[in-house]
mmCIF file of C-alpha atoms in Angstrom:
data_model
loop_
_atom_site.group_PDB
_atom_site.id
_atom_site.type_symbol
_atom_site.label_atom_id
_atom_site.label_comp_id
_atom_site.label_asym_id
_atom_site.label_seq_id
_atom_site.Cartn_x
_atom_site.Cartn_y
_atom_site.Cartn_z
ATOM 1 C CA MET A 1 0.136 0.324 -0.004
ATOM 2 C CA ALA A 2 1.695 2.823 -0.880
ATOM 3 C CA LEU A 3 1.259 6.243 1.446
ATOM 4 C CA SER A 4 -1.113 9.865 1.131
ATOM 5 C CA THR A 5 0.541 12.048 -0.541
ATOM 6 C CA GLU A 6 0.573 13.615 3.472
ATOM 7 C CA GLN A 7 2.644 11.025 4.753
ATOM 8 C CA LEU A 8 5.104 12.188 2.069
ATOM 9 C CA LYS A 9 4.076 15.805 2.686
ATOM 10 C CA ALA A 10 5.182 14.895 6.489
ATOM 11 C CA ILE A 11 8.283 12.867 4.857
ATOM 12 C CA GLU A 12 8.963 14.735 3.405
ATOM 13 C CA VAL A 13 9.051 18.334 5.586
ATOM 14 C CA THR A 14 11.257 15.767 8.560
ATOM 15 C CA GLU A 15 13.775 15.209 6.320
ATOM 16 C CA ARG A 16 14.551 18.662 5.451
ATOM 17 C CA ILE A 17 14.556 20.398 8.906
ATOM 18 C CA ALA A 18 16.292 17.419 10.325
ATOM 19 C CA SER A 19 18.847 18.091 7.916
ATOM 20 C CA ILE A 20 19.383 21.195 8.729
ATOM 21 C CA LEU A 21 19.486 20.170 12.640
ATOM 22 C CA SER A 22 22.877 18.731 10.962
ATOM 23 C CA LEU A 23 24.286 21.245 8.786
ATOM 24 C CA LEU A 24 24.738 23.437 12.170
ATOM 25 C CA GLY A 25 25.967 21.027 14.011
ATOM 26 C CA THR A 26 28.825 20.112 11.308
ATOM 27 C CA SER A 27 28.755 23.954 11.178
ATOM 28 C CA TYR A 28 29.845 24.145 14.728
ATOM 29 C CA ILE A 29 32.534 21.046 14.868
ATOM 30 C CA ILE A 30 34.222 23.077 12.242
ATOM 31 C CA VAL A 31 34.103 26.948 12.334
ATOM 32 C CA THR A 32 35.502 25.950 16.583
ATOM 33 C CA PHE A 33 38.078 23.415 15.680
ATOM 34 C CA ILE A 34 39.882 25.645 13.009
ATOM 35 C CA THR A 35 39.669 28.678 15.107
ATOM 36 C CA ALA A 36 40.239 27.669 18.561
ATOM 37 C CA PRO A 37 42.758 25.483 19.612
ATOM 38 C CA ALA A 38 41.414 24.248 22.713
ATOM 39 C CA PHE A 39 39.175 21.900 21.151
ATOM 40 C CA ARG A 40 41.864 19.556 18.923
ATOM 41 C CA LYS A 41 41.861 16.551 20.455
ATOM 42 C CA PRO A 42 43.442 13.633 18.472
ATOM 43 C CA ILE A 43 39.439 12.060 18.529
ATOM 44 C CA ASN A 44 38.383 15.873 17.319
ATOM 45 C CA ARG A 45 40.207 15.620 14.904
ATOM 46 C CA LEU A 46 39.185 12.748 13.231
ATOM 47 C CA VAL A 47 34.805 13.951 14.044
ATOM 48 C CA PHE A 48 36.579 16.752 12.229
ATOM 49 C CA TYR A 49 37.439 14.518 8.853
ATOM 50 C CA ALA A 50 33.964 13.428 9.569
ATOM 51 C CA SER A 51 31.521 17.482 9.048
ATOM 52 C CA TRP A 52 33.129 17.557 5.675
ATOM 53 C CA GLY A 53 31.062 13.977 4.370
ATOM 54 C CA ASN A 54 27.991 14.943 6.811
ATOM 55 C CA ILE A 55 27.616 17.321 5.090
ATOM 56 C CA ILE A 56 28.272 16.719 1.575
ATOM 57 C CA CYS A 57 25.560 13.996 2.502
ATOM 58 C CA ASN A 58 22.710 16.485 4.252
ATOM 59 C CA VAL A 59 23.074 18.302 0.607
ATOM 60 C CA ALA A 60 21.497 15.147 -0.787
ATOM 61 C CA THR A 61 19.376 14.512 2.624
ATOM 62 C CA LEU A 62 18.076 18.169 1.594
ATOM 63 C CA ILE A 63 16.816 16.795 -2.406
ATOM 64 C CA SER A 64 14.943 14.511 0.088
ATOM 65 C CA ARG A 65 12.237 13.163 -3.141
ATOM 66 C CA SER A 66 12.970 16.076 -5.289
ATOM 67 C CA GLY A 67 15.114 13.303 -7.559
ATOM 68 C CA ILE A 68 12.105 10.810 -6.330
ATOM 69 C CA ASP A 69 9.654 13.796 -8.679
ATOM 70 C CA ALA A 70 12.780 14.730 -11.282
ATOM 71 C CA GLY A 71 12.088 11.106 -12.980
ATOM 72 C CA ILE A 72 14.579 7.793 -12.443
ATOM 73 C CA GLY A 73 17.014 9.267 -15.690
ATOM 74 C CA SER A 74 17.218 12.194 -14.557
ATOM 75 C CA ALA A 75 20.869 13.294 -13.142
ATOM 76 C CA LEU A 76 19.244 15.218 -10.068
ATOM 77 C CA CYS A 77 17.957 10.912 -9.170
ATOM 78 C CA GLN A 78 21.485 9.802 -10.045
ATOM 79 C CA PHE A 79 23.128 12.301 -8.399
ATOM 80 C CA GLN A 80 21.655 12.157 -5.288
ATOM 81 C CA GLY A 81 21.852 8.409 -5.240
ATOM 82 C CA PHE A 82 25.218 8.327 -5.223
ATOM 83 C CA LEU A 83 25.248 10.698 -2.737
ATOM 84 C CA ILE A 84 23.616 8.662 0.159
ATOM 85 C CA GLN A 85 26.101 5.569 -0.922
ATOM 86 C CA VAL A 86 28.779 7.135 -0.351
ATOM 87 C CA PHE A 87 28.609 9.668 2.696
ATOM 88 C CA MET A 88 25.871 8.620 4.454
ATOM 89 C CA PRO A 89 27.550 4.864 5.738
ATOM 90 C CA ALA A 90 31.588 6.534 5.844
ATOM 91 C CA ASP A 91 30.181 8.803 9.094
ATOM 92 C CA ALA A 92 29.703 4.692 10.304
ATOM 93 C CA LEU A 93 33.827 4.312 9.154
ATOM 94 C CA TRP A 94 34.597 7.032 10.620
ATOM 95 C CA THR A 95 32.977 6.005 14.159
ATOM 96 C CA LEU A 96 34.983 2.833 13.656
ATOM 97 C CA ALA A 97 38.575 5.258 13.052
ATOM 98 C CA MET A 98 37.957 6.868 15.877
ATOM 99 C CA ALA A 99 38.600 3.378 18.022
ATOM 100 C CA CYS A 100 40.783 1.939 16.982
ATOM 101 C CA ASN A 101 42.656 4.804 17.853
ATOM 102 C CA VAL A 102 40.942 3.982 20.873
ATOM 103 C CA TYR A 103 42.289 0.458 20.222
ATOM 104 C CA LEU A 104 45.672 2.262 19.209
ATOM 105 C CA THR A 105 46.483 3.741 21.907
ATOM 106 C CA PHE A 106 45.901 1.716 24.979
ATOM 107 C CA PHE A 107 47.312 -1.485 23.406
ATOM 108 C CA HIS A 108 49.703 -0.163 21.554
ATOM 109 C CA LYS A 109 50.716 3.469 22.634
ATOM 110 C CA PHE A 110 50.530 5.224 20.349
ATOM 111 C CA ASN A 111 51.165 8.712 20.782
ATOM 112 C CA ALA A 112 49.498 11.709 18.803
ATOM 113 C CA CYS A 113 52.004 11.412 16.269
ATOM 114 C CA GLN A 114 51.554 8.114 15.414
ATOM 115 C CA LEU A 115 48.047 8.948 15.238
ATOM 116 C CA ARG A 116 48.068 11.626 13.173
ATOM 117 C CA ARG A 117 50.444 9.788 10.901
ATOM 118 C CA LEU A 118 47.279 7.249 10.288
ATOM 119 C CA GLU A 119 44.917 9.835 9.637
ATOM 120 C CA TRP A 120 45.172 9.487 5.470
ATOM 121 C CA LYS A 121 44.318 6.263 5.745
ATOM 122 C CA TYR A 122 41.251 6.443 7.561
ATOM 123 C CA PHE A 123 40.507 9.684 5.113
ATOM 124 C CA VAL A 124 41.035 7.279 2.000
ATOM 125 C CA ALA A 125 38.840 4.482 3.633
ATOM 126 C CA CYS A 126 36.248 5.767 5.552
ATOM 127 C CA TYR A 127 35.413 8.032 1.683
ATOM 128 C CA GLY A 128 37.045 5.024 -1.153
ATOM 129 C CA LEU A 129 35.771 2.164 -0.061
ATOM 130 C CA PRO A 130 31.828 3.413 -0.190
ATOM 131 C CA MET A 131 32.659 4.862 -3.077
ATOM 132 C CA ILE A 132 33.563 1.734 -5.194
ATOM 133 C CA PRO A 133 29.731 0.430 -5.186
ATOM 134 C CA ALA A 134 28.289 3.580 -5.576
ATOM 135 C CA ILE A 135 30.027 4.591 -8.377
ATOM 136 C CA THR A 136 29.341 0.709 -9.918
ATOM 137 C CA TYR A 137 25.810 1.571 -8.900
ATOM 138 C CA LEU A 138 26.381 3.929 -11.820
ATOM 139 C CA CYS A 139 27.334 2.481 -14.907
ATOM 140 C CA ILE A 140 24.595 -0.379 -14.458
ATOM 141 C CA ASP A 141 21.596 -0.280 -16.722
ATOM 142 C CA ASN A 142 20.155 -3.660 -16.080
ATOM 143 C CA SER A 143 17.010 -4.234 -19.419
ATOM 144 C CA SER A 144 15.299 -5.629 -16.623
ATOM 145 C CA ARG A 145 15.565 -4.280 -13.052
ATOM 146 C CA GLY A 146 16.363 -0.796 -14.677
ATOM 147 C CA LYS A 147 18.906 1.083 -12.790
ATOM 148 C CA ILE A 148 20.171 0.873 -9.598
ATOM 149 C CA TYR A 149 20.313 3.944 -8.206
ATOM 150 C CA GLY A 150 15.478 5.360 -8.095
ATOM 151 C CA PRO A 151 12.698 6.057 -6.135
ATOM 152 C CA ALA A 152 13.118 4.551 -2.729
ATOM 153 C CA THR A 153 10.441 5.574 -0.966
ATOM 154 C CA LEU A 154 12.228 8.531 0.848
ATOM 155 C CA TRP A 155 14.569 9.449 -1.772
ATOM 156 C CA CYS A 156 16.749 8.329 -4.340
ATOM 157 C CA TRP A 157 18.754 5.536 -4.048
ATOM 158 C CA ILE A 158 18.348 1.794 -4.456
ATOM 159 C CA SER A 159 15.124 1.145 -5.996
ATOM 160 C CA ILE A 160 12.728 -1.290 -4.943
ATOM 161 C CA GLU A 161 13.487 -4.105 -8.847
ATOM 162 C CA TRP A 162 17.733 -3.987 -6.070
ATOM 163 C CA ASP A 163 16.985 -3.417 -2.489
ATOM 164 C CA PHE A 164 18.855 -7.071 -1.917
ATOM 165 C CA LEU A 165 21.760 -4.352 -2.517
ATOM 166 C CA ARG A 166 20.632 -2.475 0.089
ATOM 167 C CA VAL A 167 20.797 -5.063 2.705
ATOM 168 C CA ALA A 168 23.955 -6.864 1.440
ATOM 169 C CA VAL A 169 26.128 -4.002 -0.111
ATOM 170 C CA PHE A 170 24.970 -1.516 2.352
ATOM 171 C CA TYR A 171 22.916 -2.098 6.191
ATOM 172 C CA GLY A 172 25.613 -5.191 6.224
ATOM 173 C CA PRO A 173 29.455 -3.296 6.660
ATOM 174 C CA VAL A 174 27.686 -0.906 8.704
ATOM 175 C CA TRP A 175 25.869 -3.202 11.289
ATOM 176 C CA LEU A 176 29.832 -5.040 11.179
ATOM 177 C CA VAL A 177 31.291 -1.539 11.617
ATOM 178 C CA ILE A 178 28.930 -1.238 14.507
ATOM 179 C CA VAL A 179 30.184 -4.945 16.135
ATOM 180 C CA VAL A 180 33.947 -4.230 15.798
ATOM 181 C CA THR A 181 33.433 -0.622 16.489
ATOM 182 C CA PHE A 182 31.108 -1.876 20.675
ATOM 183 C CA THR A 183 33.909 -4.770 20.464
ATOM 184 C CA ILE A 184 37.543 -2.512 20.481
ATOM 185 C CA TYR A 185 34.583 0.278 23.289
ATOM 186 C CA ALA A 186 34.302 -2.799 25.165
ATOM 187 C CA ARG A 187 37.963 -4.807 26.010
ATOM 188 C CA ALA A 188 39.233 -1.090 25.913
ATOM 189 C CA GLY A 189 36.491 -0.271 28.655
ATOM 190 C CA LYS A 190 37.907 -3.654 30.689
ATOM 191 C CA GLU A 191 40.910 -2.209 30.156
ATOM 192 C CA ILE A 192 40.965 1.456 31.809
ATOM 193 C CA PHE A 193 39.002 -0.516 34.943
ATOM 194 C CA LYS A 194 41.691 -2.980 35.376
ATOM 195 C CA LYS A 195 43.979 0.160 35.451
ATOM 196 C CA ARG A 196 42.324 1.837 38.305
ATOM 197 C CA GLN A 197 42.543 -0.138 40.668
ATOM 198 C CA GLN A 198 47.089 0.470 39.617
ATOM 199 C CA LEU A 199 45.958 3.986 40.033
ATOM 200 C CA ARG A 200 44.419 2.979 44.051
ATOM 201 C CA ASN A 201 46.641 2.116 44.494
ATOM 202 C CA VAL A 202 49.538 3.923 43.199
ATOM 203 C CA SER A 203 50.712 4.479 47.168
ATOM 204 C CA GLN A 204 52.083 1.379 47.381
ATOM 205 C CA THR A 205 52.899 0.069 44.362
ATOM 206 C CA PRO A 206 55.389 2.433 41.686
ATOM 207 C CA PRO A 207 56.644 2.657 39.630
ATOM 208 C CA PHE A 208 53.543 2.273 38.383
ATOM 209 C CA THR A 209 52.361 3.016 34.219
ATOM 210 C CA VAL A 210 49.181 5.620 33.042
ATOM 211 C CA ILE A 211 46.776 5.343 30.442
ATOM 212 C CA GLU A 212 45.913 8.639 29.433
ATOM 213 C CA ASN A 213 42.184 8.941 28.280
ATOM 214 C CA PRO A 214 42.219 8.912 24.356
ATOM 215 C CA PHE A 215 39.305 10.766 24.011
ATOM 216 C CA ILE A 216 41.929 13.575 25.980
ATOM 217 C CA SER A 217 45.270 13.048 25.194
ATOM 218 C CA CYS A 218 47.529 9.784 23.398
ATOM 219 C CA LYS A 219 50.335 9.107 25.924
ATOM 220 C CA THR A 220 51.501 6.831 28.767
ATOM 221 C CA THR A 221 53.123 8.606 31.172
ATOM 222 C CA GLU A 222 55.784 6.330 33.318
ATOM 223 C CA VAL A 223 56.283 7.707 37.218
ATOM 224 C CA HIS A 224 58.518 6.293 39.639
ATOM 225 C CA ILE A 225 57.779 7.234 43.313
ATOM 226 C CA SER A 226 60.364 6.758 45.559
ATOM 227 C CA ASN A 227 61.799 7.589 49.190
ATOM 228 C CA GLU A 228 66.192 7.794 49.774
ATOM 229 C CA PRO A 229 67.775 8.876 52.978
ATOM 230 C CA ALA A 230 67.847 12.542 53.018
ATOM 231 C CA GLY A 231 71.953 13.881 53.533
ATOM 232 C CA LEU A 232 73.398 12.646 56.877
ATOM 233 C CA VAL A 233 76.828 13.766 58.169
ATOM 234 C CA ARG A 234 78.949 11.114 60.217
ATOM 235 C CA ASN A 235 81.005 11.615 62.159
ATOM 236 C CA ASP A 236 83.050 9.544 64.499
ATOM 237 C CA SER A 237 80.822 9.261 67.459
ATOM 238 C CA GLN A 238 76.362 10.080 66.186
ATOM 239 C CA THR A 239 75.138 10.500 63.236
ATOM 240 C CA SER A 240 73.427 13.777 62.453
ATOM 241 C CA LEU A 241 70.671 15.655 60.318
ATOM 242 C CA CYS A 242 71.867 18.881 59.380
ATOM 243 C CA ASP A 243 71.032 21.857 56.410
ATOM 244 C CA ASP A 244 72.654 22.779 53.341
ATOM 245 C CA HIS A 245 74.986 25.155 56.256
ATOM 246 C CA GLY A 246 75.534 22.833 57.931
ATOM 247 C CA ASN A 247 73.667 22.785 60.810
ATOM 248 C CA ARG A 248 72.086 20.807 62.795
ATOM 249 C CA MET A 249 68.572 20.128 62.228
ATOM 250 C CA GLN A 250 66.470 19.118 65.087
ATOM 251 C CA GLY A 251 62.254 16.647 64.108
ATOM 252 C CA TYR A 252 63.656 16.206 61.140
ATOM 253 C CA ASN A 253 62.175 14.377 58.794
ATOM 254 C CA PRO A 254 64.751 12.443 57.072
ATOM 255 C CA TYR A 255 63.532 11.176 53.415
ATOM 256 C CA THR A 256 63.456 12.645 50.531
ATOM 257 C CA VAL A 257 60.749 11.422 47.405
ATOM 258 C CA THR A 258 61.832 11.640 44.289
ATOM 259 C CA VAL A 259 59.056 11.476 41.845
ATOM 260 C CA GLU A 260 59.519 11.288 38.041
ATOM 261 C CA ILE A 261 57.336 12.221 35.130
ATOM 262 C CA GLY A 262 58.668 9.909 31.901
ATOM 263 C CA SER A 263 62.972 10.639 31.357
ATOM 264 C CA GLY A 264 65.797 12.841 32.844
ATOM 265 C CA SER A 265 66.339 12.136 36.868
ATOM 266 C CA SER A 266 65.279 15.058 39.133
ATOM 267 C CA GLU A 267 65.604 17.175 42.198
ATOM 268 C CA THR A 268 64.520 16.251 45.646
ATOM 269 C CA THR A 269 63.467 18.107 48.224
ATOM 270 C CA PRO A 270 62.551 17.393 51.622
ATOM 271 C CA PRO A 271 58.662 16.865 51.725
ATOM 272 C CA ARG A 272 57.002 17.248 55.398
ATOM 273 C CA THR A 273 54.568 14.845 56.292
ATOM 274 C CA SER A 274 55.746 11.366 54.467
ATOM 275 C CA GLY A 275 52.808 9.287 55.088
ATOM 276 C CA SER A 276 50.567 11.469 55.268
ATOM 277 C CA ARG A 277 51.859 12.025 51.865
ATOM 278 C CA ARG A 278 51.368 8.718 51.011
ATOM 279 C CA ALA A 279 47.778 8.316 52.528
ATOM 280 C CA PHE A 280 46.898 11.533 50.284
ATOM 281 C CA HIS A 281 48.504 10.439 46.988
ATOM 282 C CA GLY A 282 46.286 7.162 47.372
ATOM 283 C CA SER A 283 43.200 8.925 48.414
ATOM 284 C CA ASN A 284 44.101 11.198 44.793
ATOM 285 C CA ALA A 285 45.432 8.323 42.958
ATOM 286 C CA ALA A 286 41.037 6.635 43.309
ATOM 287 C CA ASN A 287 38.949 10.453 43.044
ATOM 288 C CA GLU A 288 40.814 10.736 39.056
ATOM 289 C CA ALA A 289 41.088 7.795 37.911
ATOM 290 C CA ASN A 290 36.810 7.038 39.011
ATOM 291 C CA SER A 291 36.874 10.548 36.508
ATOM 292 C CA ALA A 292 39.190 9.063 34.527
ATOM 293 C CA ALA A 293 36.562 5.835 33.688
ATOM 294 C CA TRP A 294 33.824 7.896 34.066
ATOM 295 C CA GLY A 295 35.094 9.619 30.956
ATOM 296 C CA TYR A 296 36.074 7.437 29.315
ATOM 297 C CA THR A 297 32.512 5.018 29.707
ATOM 298 C CA LYS A 298 30.439 8.553 29.276
ATOM 299 C CA CYS A 299 32.556 9.202 25.863
ATOM 300 C CA ALA A 300 31.850 5.560 24.530
ATOM 301 C CA MET A 301 28.616 4.825 25.665
ATOM 302 C CA LEU A 302 27.827 8.750 23.228
ATOM 303 C CA PHE A 303 29.312 7.315 19.962
ATOM 304 C CA PHE A 304 27.425 3.417 20.508
ATOM 305 C CA ILE A 305 23.439 5.770 21.532
ATOM 306 C CA SER A 306 24.583 7.802 18.555
ATOM 307 C CA LEU A 307 24.977 4.441 16.043
ATOM 308 C CA ILE A 308 22.851 2.640 17.280
ATOM 309 C CA VAL A 309 19.612 6.211 17.576
ATOM 310 C CA THR A 310 21.357 6.105 13.696
ATOM 311 C CA TRP A 311 21.069 3.230 12.020
ATOM 312 C CA VAL A 312 18.617 1.318 14.690
ATOM 313 C CA PRO A 313 14.875 2.859 13.356
ATOM 314 C CA SER A 314 16.019 2.625 8.829
ATOM 315 C CA THR A 315 17.831 -1.503 9.561
ATOM 316 C CA VAL A 316 14.016 -2.369 10.886
ATOM 317 C CA ASN A 317 12.504 -0.321 8.057
ATOM 318 C CA ARG A 318 14.877 -1.898 4.898
ATOM 319 C CA VAL A 319 14.250 -5.799 7.040
ATOM 320 C CA TYR A 320 11.012 -5.196 7.021
ATOM 321 C CA SER A 321 10.932 -4.088 2.927
ATOM 322 C CA LEU A 322 11.671 -7.435 2.394
ATOM 323 C CA VAL A 323 9.835 -9.053 4.397
ATOM 324 C CA HIS A 324 6.732 -7.160 2.881
ATOM 325 C CA PRO A 325 7.870 -5.723 -0.272
ATOM 326 C CA GLU A 326 4.189 -4.524 -1.170
ATOM 327 C CA GLU A 327 4.101 -2.398 1.315
ATOM 328 C CA VAL A 328 5.242 0.061 3.076
ATOM 329 C CA ASN A 329 5.249 1.368 6.340
ATOM 330 C CA PHE A 330 5.405 4.676 7.639
ATOM 331 C CA PRO A 331 5.831 5.067 11.531
ATOM 332 C CA LEU A 332 8.948 2.206 9.762
ATOM 333 C CA ASN A 333 9.878 5.257 7.138
ATOM 334 C CA TYR A 334 8.849 8.453 9.056
ATOM 335 C CA ALA A 335 12.030 7.569 10.940
ATOM 336 C CA SER A 336 14.555 6.674 9.116
ATOM 337 C CA GLY A 337 13.841 9.996 7.687
ATOM 338 C CA LEU A 338 13.688 11.572 10.963
ATOM 339 C CA VAL A 339 17.520 9.789 11.851
ATOM 340 C CA LEU A 340 19.226 9.295 9.458
ATOM 341 C CA PRO A 341 19.813 13.213 8.306
ATOM 342 C CA LEU A 342 21.095 13.518 11.940
ATOM 343 C CA GLN A 343 24.482 12.756 12.194
ATOM 344 C CA GLY A 344 26.317 15.472 12.400
ATOM 345 C CA PHE A 345 24.174 17.036 14.531
ATOM 346 C CA TRP A 346 24.659 13.568 16.660
ATOM 347 C CA ASN A 347 28.188 14.179 15.967
ATOM 348 C CA ALA A 348 28.204 18.131 17.173
ATOM 349 C CA PHE A 349 26.611 16.345 20.140
ATOM 350 C CA VAL A 350 29.387 14.120 21.330
ATOM 351 C CA TYR A 351 32.551 16.613 20.557
ATOM 352 C CA ILE A 352 30.391 19.028 23.502
ATOM 353 C CA ILE A 353 29.803 16.490 25.843
ATOM 354 C CA THR A 354 33.421 16.138 24.660
ATOM 355 C CA SER A 355 34.863 18.966 25.006
ATOM 356 C CA LEU A 356 32.304 20.733 27.596
ATOM 357 C CA PRO A 357 35.220 22.571 28.404
ATOM 358 C CA ALA A 358 36.971 24.113 25.713
ATOM 359 C CA SER A 359 32.775 24.014 25.119
ATOM 360 C CA LYS A 360 31.764 25.989 28.954
ATOM 361 C CA ALA A 361 35.046 29.058 27.512
ATOM 362 C CA LEU A 362 33.816 29.274 24.287
ATOM 363 C CA TYR A 363 30.816 30.057 25.665
ATOM 364 C CA ARG A 364 31.494 32.166 28.272
ATOM 365 C CA SER A 365 33.824 33.923 25.884
ATOM 366 C CA LEU A 366 31.133 34.750 23.880
ATOM 367 C CA ARG A 367 29.070 36.265 26.664
ATOM 368 C CA HIS A 368 31.509 38.881 27.315
ATOM 369 C CA ARG A 369 33.215 39.725 23.969
ATOM 370 C CA GLN A 370 36.277 38.522 24.892
ATOM 371 C CA ARG A 371 38.155 36.043 22.169
ATOM 372 C CA PRO A 372 38.122 32.224 22.359
ATOM 373 C CA PRO A 373 41.068 32.068 24.982
ATOM 374 C CA PHE A 374 44.287 29.910 23.502
ATOM 375 C CA VAL A 375 45.837 26.996 25.366
ATOM 376 C CA PRO A 376 49.446 25.973 24.556
ATOM 377 C CA ARG A 377 50.228 22.523 23.932
ATOM 378 C CA ASN A 378 50.559 20.453 27.453
ATOM 379 C CA SER A 379 55.096 19.467 26.949
ATOM 380 C CA SER A 380 55.506 18.178 30.455
ATOM 381 C CA ILE A 381 55.223 14.431 29.210
ATOM 382 C CA GLY A 382 58.926 13.781 28.733
ATOM 383 C CA THR A 383 60.322 16.279 31.620
ATOM 384 C CA THR A 384 61.048 16.302 34.755
ATOM 385 C CA GLN A 385 59.624 18.200 38.022
ATOM 386 C CA SER A 386 60.972 17.629 41.460
ATOM 387 C CA ILE A 387 58.593 18.320 44.989
ATOM 388 C CA LEU A 388 58.518 21.971 46.147
ATOM 389 C CA PRO A 389 58.217 22.602 49.537
ATOM 390 C CA GLY A 390 53.781 22.487 50.912
ATOM 391 C CA ARG A 391 52.954 21.493 47.551
ATOM 392 C CA GLY A 392 53.799 18.061 47.459
ATOM 393 C CA SER A 393 51.019 17.146 45.575
ATOM 394 C CA ASN A 394 52.031 19.414 42.536
ATOM 395 C CA VAL A 395 53.483 17.041 40.782
ATOM 396 C CA PHE A 396 51.421 14.293 40.936
ATOM 397 C CA MET A 397 48.584 15.245 40.641
ATOM 398 C CA ASN A 398 49.307 17.495 37.317
ATOM 399 C CA SER A 399 49.560 14.202 36.218
ATOM 400 C CA MET A 400 47.000 12.210 37.430
ATOM 401 C CA GLY A 401 45.076 15.138 36.593
ATOM 402 C CA ARG A 402 45.205 15.022 32.547
ATOM 403 C CA LEU A 403 43.912 11.971 32.706
ATOM 404 C CA ALA A 404 40.508 12.787 34.826
ATOM 405 C CA LYS A 405 39.625 16.306 32.785
ATOM 406 C CA ASN A 406 37.087 15.624 29.244
#
């Protein structure tokens, strides 16, 4: 049973409204990424690249049913079908690329430079692989079935005569990508919660390895904490504690603490109280670990939920059309027309959440008509810092803090 004119009009209006929302979201991503360095995290670079595909895909969804009205043999219909076939599944592939970055960061200790060298490969894979069938479809014109690109209720895409290709070459690969993405996030989540236990025992089992939140940074920091006796001056009768001028010191804690981050050597300065510092470090390490674990979980869940929301309604609709080829289900088609154009909107939502401090700073700067804040690149990794008297937790907490920022 065909859809009524009112139902088709409702679908068309919904597609265009959703496309405009998506274009607004991708515009926010592109503008902030280009103008504000605080947004240029490793994972946001891939969202930035995906946004260009979202824009092109939204050009096709804005055309909506106008391609169908122009006719199956029209350039508009074939152009619309080509864009949808290339750039709609590319968004799922970019999500897989983000998951690959997480995997390489956690399990192969890739840093930001190594990840950046992979970006051209991601670009070729995410946009090149879908282009192979898309170009092939343009060249096929079967005498019995006609062209592959044709009316598909929502827009010009794979026509009903070639319906099996929708599942075999579009939805099937997309769901394979979703499963692989979820598997990577699940394994990385298990790893980060294992590391959380190491962080909670930081004051008991040094040295330990901190794997930083891949949504914030892509480096592994080696932290070594060691205790050693302070300078002792020995004479013939006794051992006494002395300051730099050789004066004997009474009631002074005869231990120093050395913190090494990365490579190099550090200066040592006596802390105030070794026992209290251990307890302080342990409790704060646990807090920072919990924050980092929650930050990772939040990002992974958002990416996965956005994939599910985008692809479940449209997949159910396509399976329904395979089982009931003579029927057209309006609620399923309407839901598909709503969620598929919103890929850019969902990417912008996750982008804002993963860059929440930068987003808040940008909002404050716009509110006060100031320039967006410039966040200098952190260069502390690979250097050695020392604990100063009265500020014994600063170096340690700075190292842990990079895990918890989100």
